Each structure stands twice: as structure tokens, then as C-alpha cells.
Amino acid sequence: MTAAPARTPDEPGATGPDGAARAVPAEARQLLRVLGALLREDVAGLRTRTTLLHRADGPWLRLATGPGHALLLPVREDGFQSTWAARSPLLRREPGGGDLTTCESVLAALAGLAAPEDASGYAAFAEECRSDLAARHLHAATRDTVLTRLTNSHGPRPAHWHGHAGTLAHDTLAARTDHPVHPVPRGRKGLGERELRSYAPEFHPRFALRWLSLPAELVTSSPATDAPATDGIATGPAAHTGAASGPAPRTGPDATPRTGPGTFTAAGGVRLHDGWPTPAELGLPAGHHEGHVLLPVHPLTAAGHLHDALARTGLARHAILAERPLLDAVPTLSMRTVALVGRPDTHLKLPLATATLGLLNRRTVTPGSLRDGAAGQLLLAGVLRREPRFAGRVLLADETCYAHAGHELLAVLRRTMPAGLDDAVVLPLAALLAPAPDGRPVIGHLADRFHGGDRIALADAVLTLLLDWQTTLFGHGIALESHQQNISLVLGGGTEGPRLLLKDNDGPRVHTRRLAEAWGCAEPTGEGLGFTDRRICVTEDGPLADLFTAITVHLCAGSLAFGLAAHGAAPLDRLLGLIRDRLTEAIDRTAAVRPDAAAVLRARVLDAPELPVKAMVTAGTLLTKARSGAADINKHYTTGPNYLLRKA
């Protein structure tokens, strides 16, 4: 019988080492995060239209709202993406001194200062806050049960949760932690307690998939090859469809092997349908397999918006949803992606009609994103061929096997994780600071096993490789949206030092001229690289530098440093100095071969007085794209202080 997991000091009902109550109610902790985000993103002018006041209890920011009226926010110094953060969970009205102490009341007050056309965005964000709070209470109520389930299945020590099956346990821990930027990350639009318990990664559930049968000629597949084009650029996947109106199949190295109706084979030999149930096992009519394709469907989609998707595409009369669910799966950290039970190296990315980290951040899977992800993988493979020092140290998931029926809810990506990691520990960077079952951060357990208990030595090794790789990519004209959830750390397994595992490479920014210079070829087009999203390929450094900073520096490196400091691992200035030193070394290496690219990073990251910061609430919920001007809600920025300039 496994003992109940230890509680961590910041959980409701927890106490500090002296036994004194240290808990802050979940509502108050949420409001602190929300106020901090609103301040960082300058909502209603909280950052740029306020006056700093010094009072006996500390600093306040005063926002004038009319003659003789104001809203006041108590603040403290922050430094991570914002100069100030909320000090107390309240917004105070003047005159009268009435305190607003709930997210609803704060947002209502700020909505009164906004343009009328933005009112719906504030209401939507208030709903996100309610959903997040409900999820937090559910997490607290189920914590012991879930962690006991993990320890019973994998053991009590996360540093010994091996292979891709162990990754799923680490995903559960990571799903119960907060996002470094978004203040209310735990809710999911339209999903209640029953749906979360049944399908969300923080509960580590197991469920069977649903299956949709469609005529093969109505399904498009675009597996890719890693064969380079003659100009040295790895070309993207060619689209293939059996429909008469679709593009003709290409021939040559990019042609897709077809082994029968609806059977699609990726370059690595993995077939889309390998290991899937047969029509007979699903109870479909005899002979139904002839000329038909089976697509897996997430149970939430099957029970919800699938009918509408089929109706909108005109496929309703051609499709059959099998009544019998088959093939058990477990959700990964990205809820829409599931790993197959018994084959945890096989992931299926299945669209969901929900949203996380913002109302506009929908969890569907567009056909174009499938092709872009495969093209991004091939581009990275091209870099690895040209940078042999990363061989075996940077690993890529295979995302070249997928299919869709022309709708964002009728799609599947079959991701194959790298082989040979059964004895390694593989976990997302987001899990490093997550509390383990004994209450200690996971990074402490990993340091005990791999670095003699030295958490800073482990962090140093990770940062050295991470910054070297991402800076090298920048020299090739590439910046990735490889944030802390889709870049994984690989430790052990017979290899000295850390390795990185990358997946979900469908949202990069590519400076085509710089790529051509690095690869010694003609400047490619986005289409030539295989990308469908016209925003990916750019002709200037700004979009790459912004993405590099917001993702690699803030979400991967900076959040780790500030988190380790909060856990008492080392003084913050020492940890930030470590990031600066390793980034400087990486930029110096890049300067030897790509001096122009290195100069950009030095000017826009190391020495810049301010750095770009993701404005996730503004772009994701509060404002429409037309109002925010965000071409991409995940790449819309405000600014914050450059903590890399801090002196120890």
C-alpha cells in the first residue's frame, strides 16, 4: 500500500515548516495572477497610464478613471517579464476605499473603461477565470488519489519513470502546474468536471477511442520524406488525395507510397493504420473495409461537434461512426494528443472543439497545420545534417504521417517518438518544477540521480544544450515555438549528458534569406519549403528574435531560473547570470560562422533594455484579432524588463 503523497507548501490547507498556516485561498492566488497579467499587458492602461504612489504598506499604482476617481493596485517588484506584479489580491476604488477582491468584480471595473465592442472579451475572460478556479478546486480534491495512482504504476521516484510510458506520468505532474505567462491555464472551454476527469492529462485517465469510416477518395494524406531537394533545401510533403478534384500526386523523392485504398505510409515505413482495429472488430458491415478509411476520433468530439463537421463538409451521408469504441489511450500534456496504451511511443493528435490559454486558442487540428508540422520537422532534419555536433543530442519525433477530410475536426496526426529510450527518463521541461509525489520539485529527484543532488548543475547542463541549439537554429534563419510543453528533456539511457526531444514544429518563423545563406542555395519560398501558413516565412529578423525571446528565453530558461530561485535552489541573480553566460557563449559560437545573426541576438536579447513578452490574455480573449491587430494570437507581444541585464 502506497502512502499518501506529501503536500506542497503552496497548496490549500498546507502549512510551512514551522506548522503555521501558509495557505492562500485558491481564489486569492488566482486573482494575484490575473492582476499581474493585466498589469503586464497594460490592460486599461494599468502599466502606462498609472502613477506610482509610495505608502506605508508599500508601493501602489494609481489609475485615474475620472475627475476625482481612481483604481489603485498594490504592487511589488517583479522582474520576470514585468517590472511590477500584484502584491495583494485586490483593486481598490477611490474615493471610498472599496476593494474589488474577485476576478469578476475586477474585470467588470476594467471593462467599464474599455471600448464597448470589447465588452464580450472581458465577459469571456471572466468565464475563463471561473473555469480555471473550478479546475483548481478539482485538482486539489483529487491530488492524493491521482498521485497515488502514479506511484502505484510507476514507483515513488520520478527520476525512475522510464521511457515514453514514464513521460505520461510526468505529463500528469506538469498538467497540475501553472503556466509561466497565462494566469488561468487550467480551465478548458465547455468542459466540466466529468469531461476533465475522463479525458484531461492531470487525471491520468484511460479511455477507448471512437472510429469514423469514410470513403478513401474523400480523405487526404500527406506523409513526407526526408530526402533533400536538389538545391539543398529539404522540401515539404506533397499533398495527395484520391479525390478527382484534388491535386495530382507528385512523383520522385517526395511521392507518397500507397499500399492500398486508404492505407498511407510515411517515409519511415510507419503506416497510418498500423495497429488500428479492423472494420469487423468495430462492428462495421461486412466488406466495409473495401475502399474506406478509418479515422480515430476523440470521444469528446464524437459526442459533440462531429455531426456538425460532417454536415458542413457534406460527408454526413458517406460517413459511419462505429458504435464500438476500441484502442485504449492516455492523454499527453496536450490533451488533444493521446498515447496508445501498450504503444506509448505512438501518439495520435486528435482535434477537440475546446480552447485553452485563451478563447481564440482552439484545440482543433487544421489540415494546413499537419503539413506545416511535417515541413518543420524536415527543416530541422536538414539543420541536423549540417550541424553534426548535435547528432544524438537533439531528437525529433516523426510527424510525417497524417490524414484529414478537409475539416479541422476531421483529422489525425500519427506521431512516432524516437526509439531506444526505454531506459531513459523523458519529460517535458514543464515538469521540472512540478511537485513530485513527495512534494519536492521533480528537478530535485533528477539532480539526485544524474548530478549528485546538484540542481544547478543539472539546470546548467540543460541550458547549455538548449541555448546552443536554439541559437544555432537562429543562425540558420529558424526560430521555433518549442515552449516548455513541447520540448522534452531526455536523461540517461546509456548517453552521457542531457538530450532534447522536439515535437509540434508547425509554428516556426523562417528567415528565408538567412536560411539560403546558411545552406548555400537559392532563397526558397514558403511553398518550396512545404509550408502552407504564409506567416511562417519572413524576410526580416524581428519575428524570429521575438519568438526566440518569448519562447526559449522566457518560457524555457527564464521561468526555470525564477522557479528554482523561488524554491531556494540558488540566488536569483546567480541563476540569471547563468542564463546570460550560456547564451553569450552560444552567441559567440554562432558569431564565428553567422556573424550577422549573432549580432541580432546580441542587440535584441542580451543588451536590449526591454524584451518582448507574450500578451496572451489580450490576444487570446480580451480583444478580437481585428481589435488587437494580432496576425497570430500566439505571437502577439508587449514588452517587459530585460532581466538578463541584472548584476549579481
XYZ file of C-alpha atoms in Angstrom:
648
model
C 0.000 0.000 0.000
C 1.490 3.353 -1.032
C 1.491 6.177 1.492
C -0.440 9.326 0.683
C 1.726 11.818 -1.223
C 3.127 14.763 0.679
C 1.577 18.188 0.250
C 3.481 21.151 -1.077
C 3.599 24.422 0.898
C 1.533 26.490 -1.534
C -1.466 24.186 -1.706
C -4.753 24.934 0.060
C -4.617 23.591 3.573
C -0.831 23.248 3.617
C 1.453 24.518 6.356
C 5.025 25.733 6.411
C 7.940 24.050 8.178
C 7.012 25.734 11.472
C 3.472 24.379 11.308
C 1.947 27.801 10.813
C -0.729 28.147 8.158
C 0.751 29.381 4.896
C -2.088 28.695 2.548
C -3.501 31.419 0.367
C -7.016 30.599 -0.833
C -7.175 29.486 -4.444
C -9.395 32.456 -5.308
C -6.839 34.928 -3.963
C -3.909 33.212 -5.693
C -5.813 33.263 -8.954
C -6.612 36.961 -8.615
C -2.943 37.743 -7.956
C -2.016 36.009 -11.209
C -4.818 37.706 -13.142
C -3.928 41.162 -11.834
C -0.284 40.526 -12.691
C -1.160 39.553 -16.254
C -3.481 42.527 -16.750
C -0.746 44.826 -15.464
C 1.925 43.220 -17.666
C -0.270 43.543 -20.760
C -1.241 47.124 -19.889
C -4.964 46.394 -19.919
C -6.891 49.659 -19.443
C -3.544 51.434 -19.083
C -2.616 49.749 -15.782
C 1.058 49.979 -16.736
C 1.393 53.111 -18.852
C -1.343 55.406 -17.526
C -0.754 54.907 -13.810
C 1.088 56.937 -11.203
C 3.383 55.246 -8.682
C 2.490 56.013 -5.061
C 4.573 55.137 -2.006
C 2.510 54.326 1.069
C 3.306 52.861 4.454
C 2.448 49.309 3.387
C 4.349 49.504 0.095
C 4.014 50.810 -3.467
C 0.689 51.290 -5.265
C -0.188 52.125 -8.859
C -2.994 54.672 -9.286
C -5.119 54.663 -12.458
C -7.269 57.773 -12.847
C -10.745 56.812 -14.057
C -12.401 60.222 -13.997
C -12.361 63.506 -12.096
C -11.540 62.600 -8.500
C -11.893 58.858 -9.127
C -9.275 56.156 -9.499
C -8.445 52.481 -9.210
C -5.420 51.556 -7.108
C -3.352 48.374 -7.325
C -0.875 47.353 -4.586
C 2.323 46.131 -6.254
C 5.735 44.665 -5.570
C 8.848 44.474 -7.697
C 8.796 41.529 -10.091
C 11.405 41.441 -12.844
C 10.191 38.382 -14.757
C 8.531 39.846 -17.866
C 7.123 42.750 -15.855
C 8.561 45.491 -13.668
C 5.727 45.174 -11.165
C 3.423 42.382 -10.026
C 0.327 42.475 -7.854
C 1.220 42.424 -4.151
C -2.249 41.814 -2.746
C -5.327 40.266 -4.389
C -7.383 43.417 -4.736
C -8.095 46.505 -6.792
C -9.179 49.473 -4.654
C -11.658 52.156 -5.661
C -11.132 55.760 -4.684
C -12.799 57.614 -3.143
C -14.447 55.346 -0.625
C -11.780 52.681 -0.340
C -13.976 49.845 -1.574
C -11.902 46.793 -2.516
C -12.617 44.599 -5.528
C -11.471 41.129 -4.481
C -12.805 38.793 -7.165
C -11.846 38.337 -10.785
C -15.419 39.120 -11.819
C -15.505 42.453 -9.991
C -12.039 43.481 -11.196
C -12.843 42.645 -14.812
C -16.195 44.411 -14.602
C -14.461 47.570 -13.380
C -11.848 47.433 -16.151
C -14.463 46.608 -18.785
C -16.168 49.864 -17.833
C -13.034 51.666 -19.027
C -12.796 49.721 -22.297
C -14.429 50.313 -25.657
C -17.999 48.953 -25.839
C -17.028 46.489 -28.581
C -14.593 44.819 -26.174
C -17.200 44.021 -23.509
C -17.719 40.457 -24.733
C -13.996 39.763 -24.402
C -13.983 40.796 -20.751
C -17.039 38.630 -20.101
C -15.333 35.694 -21.819
C -12.218 36.145 -19.708
C -14.325 36.217 -16.546
C -15.768 32.871 -17.637
C -12.239 31.537 -18.178
C -11.402 32.588 -14.634
C -14.409 30.690 -13.286
C -13.456 27.603 -15.291
C -9.856 27.790 -14.099
C -10.921 28.156 -10.477
C -13.238 25.160 -10.696
C -10.374 23.129 -12.172
C -8.040 24.230 -9.358
C -10.504 23.058 -6.727
C -10.870 19.776 -8.600
C -7.086 19.364 -8.776
C -6.781 19.917 -5.034
C -9.575 17.468 -4.255
C -8.091 14.720 -6.438
C -4.396 15.280 -5.819
C -3.768 12.406 -3.424
C -5.788 9.943 -5.487
C -4.030 10.793 -8.744
C -0.519 10.818 -7.301
C -1.124 7.535 -5.516
C -2.208 6.074 -8.859
C 1.035 7.298 -10.439
C 3.244 5.891 -7.693
C 1.428 2.560 -7.768
C 2.011 2.328 -11.525
C 5.468 3.867 -11.867
C 7.006 3.942 -8.398
C 7.548 6.813 -5.957
C 10.642 8.320 -7.634
C 10.060 10.352 -10.823
C 13.748 10.033 -11.726
C 12.996 6.358 -12.397
C 9.868 6.841 -14.506
C 11.386 5.464 -17.679
C 10.597 5.559 -21.359
C 7.620 7.019 -23.151
C 5.240 5.439 -20.640
C 7.029 7.321 -17.879
C 6.612 10.527 -19.870
C 2.843 10.239 -19.486
C 3.215 10.258 -15.704
C 5.435 13.336 -15.915
C 2.798 14.920 -18.165
C 0.262 14.465 -15.381
C 2.503 16.315 -12.928
C 3.147 19.101 -15.439
C -0.577 19.475 -16.143
C -1.096 20.323 -12.468
C 1.287 23.281 -12.544
C 0.717 26.840 -13.708
C 1.798 28.396 -16.984
C 4.652 30.930 -16.752
C 2.608 33.602 -18.553
C -1.092 32.797 -18.823
C -2.834 33.421 -15.484
C -5.730 30.953 -15.835
C -4.351 27.936 -17.721
C -6.240 25.088 -16.078
C -9.736 25.522 -17.444
C -10.904 24.280 -20.833
C -13.784 25.940 -22.600
C -17.004 23.952 -22.469
C -15.638 21.076 -20.378
C -16.951 20.317 -16.913
C -15.809 18.041 -14.110
C -16.954 14.811 -15.753
C -15.166 15.555 -19.020
C -11.978 16.665 -17.263
C -11.827 13.607 -15.023
C -12.398 11.339 -18.010
C -10.057 12.902 -20.573
C -7.664 15.527 -19.146
C -3.977 14.687 -18.539
C -3.947 15.932 -14.945
C -6.171 12.981 -14.007
C -4.169 10.370 -15.951
C -7.292 8.640 -17.287
C -7.514 5.790 -19.767
C -10.228 5.648 -22.400
C -11.089 3.992 -25.705
C -11.131 5.884 -28.993
C -14.048 6.202 -31.385
C -13.708 5.439 -35.106
C -15.093 7.089 -38.211
C -15.263 5.304 -41.554
C -15.013 7.430 -44.704
C -14.559 6.612 -48.393
C -10.837 6.665 -49.172
C -11.264 9.081 -52.059
C -12.545 11.718 -49.617
C -9.513 11.506 -47.333
C -6.254 13.350 -47.969
C -2.898 12.137 -46.710
C 0.459 13.871 -46.907
C 3.277 11.805 -45.459
C 6.687 13.338 -46.037
C 10.157 12.247 -46.937
C 13.433 13.461 -45.536
C 15.104 13.423 -48.937
C 16.612 16.843 -49.715
C 15.773 18.734 -52.861
C 18.476 19.377 -55.406
C 19.054 22.925 -54.132
C 19.874 21.663 -50.637
C 16.531 22.652 -49.131
C 14.518 19.798 -47.630
C 11.239 20.061 -49.457
C 7.936 19.738 -47.707
C 5.398 16.973 -48.133
C 3.426 16.729 -51.307
C -0.323 16.668 -50.822
C -2.049 13.552 -52.058
C -5.704 12.861 -52.409
C -7.794 10.285 -54.117
C -10.473 12.843 -54.922
C -10.794 13.697 -58.592
C -10.766 17.404 -57.794
C -7.562 17.222 -55.755
C -4.014 17.900 -56.909
C -2.297 15.216 -58.913
C 0.152 13.078 -56.924
C 3.769 14.095 -57.326
C 6.430 11.693 -58.449
C 10.045 11.404 -57.428
C 11.514 11.506 -53.908
C 8.517 13.304 -52.408
C 5.929 10.858 -53.692
C 3.859 9.126 -51.030
C 3.908 5.321 -51.012
C 0.368 3.970 -51.256
C -0.173 0.349 -50.302
C -3.886 0.132 -50.887
C -7.077 2.177 -50.639
C -6.833 4.455 -47.642
C -3.530 2.994 -46.461
C -0.902 5.699 -46.187
C 2.753 5.040 -45.454
C 5.262 7.572 -44.126
C 8.863 7.713 -45.245
C 9.981 5.853 -42.127
C 7.798 2.891 -43.051
C 5.106 3.574 -40.447
C 1.634 3.156 -41.870
C -1.157 5.341 -40.597
C -3.287 2.315 -39.750
C -0.663 0.079 -38.142
C -2.152 -1.479 -35.015
C -5.607 0.010 -35.530
C -8.772 -2.086 -35.189
C -10.325 -3.687 -38.235
C -13.799 -2.784 -39.505
C -15.016 -6.187 -38.307
C -13.683 -5.562 -34.795
C -15.559 -2.262 -34.773
C -18.794 -3.953 -35.806
C -18.931 -2.303 -39.220
C -20.761 -4.063 -42.068
C -19.023 -6.977 -43.779
C -16.864 -5.884 -46.692
C -16.919 -2.304 -45.466
C -13.128 -2.103 -45.476
C -13.045 -2.051 -49.258
C -12.301 1.489 -50.378
C -12.793 3.025 -46.935
C -10.504 4.688 -44.399
C -10.804 4.546 -40.622
C -10.016 7.773 -38.772
C -9.762 7.789 -34.970
C -11.969 10.342 -33.239
C -11.619 11.672 -29.711
C -14.628 10.596 -27.612
C -15.394 14.226 -26.745
C -15.550 15.138 -30.425
C -17.638 12.080 -31.271
C -20.146 13.053 -28.591
C -20.177 16.723 -29.529
C -19.286 18.560 -32.719
C -18.560 15.655 -35.073
C -22.055 15.719 -36.579
C -21.733 19.425 -37.414
C -18.323 18.875 -39.025
C -19.679 16.090 -41.214
C -22.671 18.195 -42.188
C -20.539 21.224 -43.060
C -18.265 19.172 -45.306
C -21.097 17.255 -46.961
C -19.692 13.993 -45.608
C -22.590 13.018 -43.357
C -24.142 10.652 -45.907
C -20.774 8.996 -46.590
C -19.556 8.584 -43.004
C -20.233 5.855 -40.475
C -19.318 6.345 -36.815
C -18.665 2.907 -35.362
C -20.671 2.342 -32.209
C -17.953 0.220 -30.616
C -15.044 2.182 -29.059
C -11.694 0.417 -29.350
C -7.972 1.046 -28.768
C -7.229 2.440 -25.324
C -5.282 5.668 -24.961
C -3.924 8.027 -22.292
C -3.804 11.817 -22.783
C -0.455 13.551 -23.082
C 0.247 17.015 -21.675
C -1.517 18.355 -24.763
C -4.995 16.994 -24.077
C -5.904 16.552 -27.742
C -2.886 14.277 -28.257
C -3.146 10.780 -26.813
C -0.629 7.957 -26.457
C -1.710 4.421 -27.205
C -1.753 2.043 -24.256
C 0.880 -0.617 -24.852
C 2.487 1.577 -27.529
C 3.300 4.820 -25.701
C 5.753 5.775 -28.454
C 2.750 6.234 -30.762
C 0.797 9.457 -30.319
C -2.406 10.407 -32.094
C -3.201 14.106 -32.318
C -6.989 14.324 -32.438
C -8.913 17.603 -32.736
C -11.078 18.866 -29.894
C -13.716 21.590 -30.015
C -12.416 23.325 -26.905
C -9.961 26.121 -26.166
C -7.135 26.566 -23.674
C -4.915 29.532 -22.839
C -7.447 31.855 -24.424
C -10.857 31.801 -26.051
C -9.331 32.046 -29.542
C -6.718 29.341 -28.909
C -8.820 26.459 -30.178
C -7.664 22.851 -29.916
C -8.753 21.756 -33.359
C -6.290 20.468 -35.991
C -6.352 22.328 -39.285
C -5.260 20.450 -42.408
C -2.618 23.087 -43.100
C -1.022 22.679 -39.672
C -0.448 18.989 -40.399
C 1.555 19.787 -43.491
C 3.373 22.623 -41.724
C 4.406 20.325 -38.878
C 5.879 17.806 -41.295
C 7.666 20.577 -43.192
C 9.045 21.949 -39.927
C 10.380 18.530 -38.996
C 12.114 18.165 -42.357
C 13.652 21.611 -41.980
C 15.091 20.667 -38.585
C 16.384 17.401 -40.011
C 18.197 19.491 -42.616
C 19.852 21.540 -39.876
C 20.926 18.387 -38.048
C 22.557 17.068 -41.217
C 24.553 20.285 -41.425
C 25.349 20.503 -37.695
C 26.724 17.056 -36.793
C 27.707 18.100 -33.259
C 24.013 17.839 -32.332
C 23.748 14.275 -33.636
C 22.186 12.111 -30.938
C 21.768 15.146 -28.676
C 18.718 16.656 -30.400
C 15.997 14.150 -31.284
C 12.954 14.687 -33.490
C 9.587 13.000 -33.245
C 8.324 11.755 -36.615
C 5.256 13.791 -37.576
C 5.077 12.961 -41.267
C 2.155 10.518 -41.116
C -1.315 12.046 -41.058
C -4.680 12.285 -42.776
C -7.652 14.622 -42.902
C -11.029 15.007 -44.566
C -10.895 18.739 -45.189
C -12.126 19.950 -41.793
C -10.392 20.925 -38.550
C -12.351 18.266 -36.616
C -11.761 15.502 -39.177
C -8.023 14.965 -38.907
C -5.360 12.825 -37.277
C -1.603 13.077 -36.895
C 0.223 9.867 -36.088
C 3.375 10.873 -34.229
C 6.111 8.303 -33.657
C 8.505 9.074 -30.834
C 12.191 8.126 -31.175
C 13.123 4.538 -30.400
C 15.782 3.449 -27.933
C 14.573 5.492 -24.954
C 13.095 2.696 -22.835
C 15.802 3.129 -20.188
C 15.888 6.931 -20.329
C 13.848 9.462 -18.388
C 11.867 11.590 -20.856
C 9.868 14.533 -19.541
C 8.638 17.920 -20.779
C 10.537 20.934 -19.485
C 7.209 21.982 -17.948
C 7.528 19.107 -15.457
C 10.891 20.158 -13.997
C 9.386 22.437 -11.351
C 6.241 20.364 -10.811
C 5.813 18.869 -7.340
C 6.636 15.162 -7.256
C 4.503 12.829 -5.112
C 6.718 13.614 -2.096
C 6.238 17.369 -2.592
C 9.754 18.111 -3.865
C 10.178 19.552 -7.361
C 10.862 16.904 -9.982
C 14.183 18.557 -10.851
C 15.423 17.685 -7.357
C 14.816 13.985 -7.972
C 16.538 14.174 -11.353
C 19.506 16.008 -9.854
C 19.838 13.333 -7.160
C 20.120 10.602 -9.765
C 22.052 12.313 -12.541
C 24.019 15.194 -10.955
C 24.882 14.206 -7.406
C 21.994 16.219 -5.993
C 23.125 19.493 -7.598
C 20.032 21.091 -9.144
C 22.035 23.997 -10.534
C 24.479 21.673 -12.292
C 21.548 19.912 -13.953
C 19.940 23.216 -14.933
C 23.285 24.386 -16.320
C 23.634 21.283 -18.491
C 20.100 21.694 -19.830
C 20.507 25.418 -20.521
C 23.846 24.882 -22.258
C 22.366 22.468 -24.796
C 19.053 24.313 -25.156
C 20.600 27.719 -25.843
C 23.309 26.279 -28.087
C 20.705 24.500 -30.229
C 18.231 27.365 -30.456
C 20.976 29.897 -31.197
C 22.351 27.627 -33.907
C 18.868 27.444 -35.419
C 18.693 31.235 -35.367
C 21.905 31.285 -37.380
C 20.128 29.142 -39.961
C 17.235 31.609 -40.028
C 14.884 29.498 -37.904
C 13.071 30.206 -34.640
C 10.828 27.567 -33.095
C 7.733 27.787 -30.948
C 9.289 24.994 -28.866
C 7.964 26.070 -25.491
C 8.208 24.214 -22.196
C 5.355 21.850 -23.078
C 6.571 20.556 -26.439
C 10.306 20.296 -25.846
C 11.349 17.378 -23.662
C 14.445 16.596 -21.656
C 15.996 13.146 -22.066
C 18.328 11.885 -19.334
C 20.170 8.591 -19.060
C 19.508 5.640 -21.285
C 23.193 4.995 -21.865
C 24.011 8.518 -23.057
C 26.201 10.987 -21.204
C 24.601 14.363 -20.596
C 21.135 15.648 -21.435
C 19.368 15.352 -24.759
C 16.430 17.296 -26.171
C 13.379 15.836 -27.909
C 11.318 18.140 -30.135
C 7.782 17.782 -31.431
C 4.965 20.039 -32.700
C 7.077 22.120 -35.069
C 4.177 23.590 -37.056
C 4.551 27.225 -35.964
C 8.136 28.363 -36.643
C 9.377 31.545 -38.201
C 11.853 31.131 -41.057
C 14.033 33.942 -42.417
C 14.361 32.668 -45.968
C 17.330 34.811 -46.978
C 19.326 33.796 -43.925
C 18.396 30.152 -44.494
C 19.613 30.363 -48.087
C 22.910 31.909 -46.977
C 23.445 29.217 -44.356
C 22.610 26.380 -46.721
C 24.280 27.789 -49.820
C 21.238 27.692 -52.055
C 18.741 29.942 -53.770
C 16.316 31.699 -51.447
C 13.334 29.362 -51.014
C 9.672 30.217 -50.857
C 7.329 29.039 -48.149
C 5.654 26.766 -50.661
C 9.017 25.375 -51.694
C 9.725 24.506 -48.064
C 6.358 22.788 -47.803
C 4.636 25.349 -45.566
C 1.036 26.395 -46.105
C 0.883 29.160 -43.472
C 2.061 32.346 -45.167
C 3.075 33.831 -41.807
C 5.888 31.301 -41.313
C 8.394 32.604 -43.859
C 9.622 36.161 -43.288
C 12.255 38.478 -44.704
C 13.455 40.219 -41.540
C 14.952 39.309 -38.172
C 12.308 40.827 -35.891
C 9.756 37.976 -35.893
C 12.497 35.415 -35.234
C 14.087 37.421 -32.426
C 10.689 37.973 -30.793
C 9.836 34.275 -30.950
C 13.286 33.230 -29.713
C 12.953 35.568 -26.742
C 9.345 34.839 -25.819
C 9.720 31.062 -26.048
C 13.313 29.983 -25.473
C 14.440 32.776 -23.160
C 11.251 33.379 -21.153
C 9.237 30.156 -21.148
C 12.129 27.678 -21.118
C 15.124 29.386 -19.494
C 13.798 32.355 -17.516
C 10.867 30.540 -15.947
C 13.249 27.783 -14.803
C 15.606 30.308 -13.199
C 12.872 32.220 -11.383
C 11.253 28.952 -10.311
C 14.481 27.496 -8.931
C 15.118 30.720 -7.030
C 11.618 30.562 -5.540
C 12.404 27.031 -4.342
C 15.618 28.243 -2.715
C 17.975 26.373 -5.043
C 20.209 29.427 -5.552
C 20.022 33.233 -5.523
C 18.095 34.601 -8.482
C 20.943 36.783 -9.713
C 23.229 33.754 -9.885
C 20.684 31.825 -11.934
C 20.031 34.726 -14.304
C 23.778 35.176 -14.675
C 23.977 31.530 -15.669
C 21.459 32.089 -18.472
C 23.330 35.152 -19.680
C 26.675 33.339 -19.618
C 25.394 30.317 -21.537
C 23.541 32.480 -24.039
C 26.640 34.624 -24.543
C 28.720 31.510 -25.200
C 26.153 30.246 -27.690
C 26.005 33.587 -29.494
C 29.804 33.705 -29.633
C 29.840 30.264 -31.286
C 27.256 31.433 -33.801
C 29.266 34.604 -34.479
C 32.153 32.516 -35.781
C 30.038 31.304 -38.720
C 26.967 33.584 -38.835
C 28.127 36.985 -37.546
C 25.039 38.863 -38.745
C 22.671 36.522 -36.907
C 24.784 36.670 -33.757
C 24.757 40.465 -33.850
C 20.958 40.439 -33.958
C 20.701 38.223 -30.872
C 23.280 40.273 -29.016
C 21.444 43.530 -29.718
C 17.865 42.296 -29.350
C 18.285 39.875 -26.444
C 21.496 40.221 -24.439
C 21.798 44.009 -24.486
C 18.250 45.239 -25.126
C 16.756 47.315 -22.280
C 13.393 45.606 -22.784
C 12.331 42.245 -24.180
C 9.169 41.127 -25.987
C 6.643 39.314 -23.804
C 3.637 37.315 -24.958
C 0.360 39.196 -24.473
C -1.714 36.051 -24.133
C -4.801 37.451 -22.407
C -5.166 40.416 -24.734
C -4.698 38.473 -27.964
C -6.322 35.246 -26.823
C -9.505 36.501 -25.184
C -9.972 40.180 -24.361
C -9.734 41.511 -27.906
C -10.655 40.178 -31.303
C -7.870 39.880 -33.861
C -9.221 42.960 -35.573
C -9.003 44.935 -32.331
C -5.612 43.618 -31.157
C -4.011 43.579 -34.590
C -2.599 40.121 -33.853
C -1.853 38.189 -37.025
C -1.129 35.192 -34.779
C -2.560 35.157 -31.257
C 0.396 33.090 -30.033
C 2.885 35.631 -31.386
C 1.436 38.903 -30.136
C 3.708 40.797 -27.777
C 4.027 43.528 -25.229
C 7.346 44.421 -23.563
C 8.960 43.792 -20.209
C 12.291 44.411 -18.465
C 15.399 42.546 -19.586
C 16.280 40.514 -16.510
C 19.456 39.321 -18.247
C 20.917 42.765 -17.538
C 20.671 42.276 -13.767
C 24.007 42.323 -11.980
C 24.817 39.806 -9.273
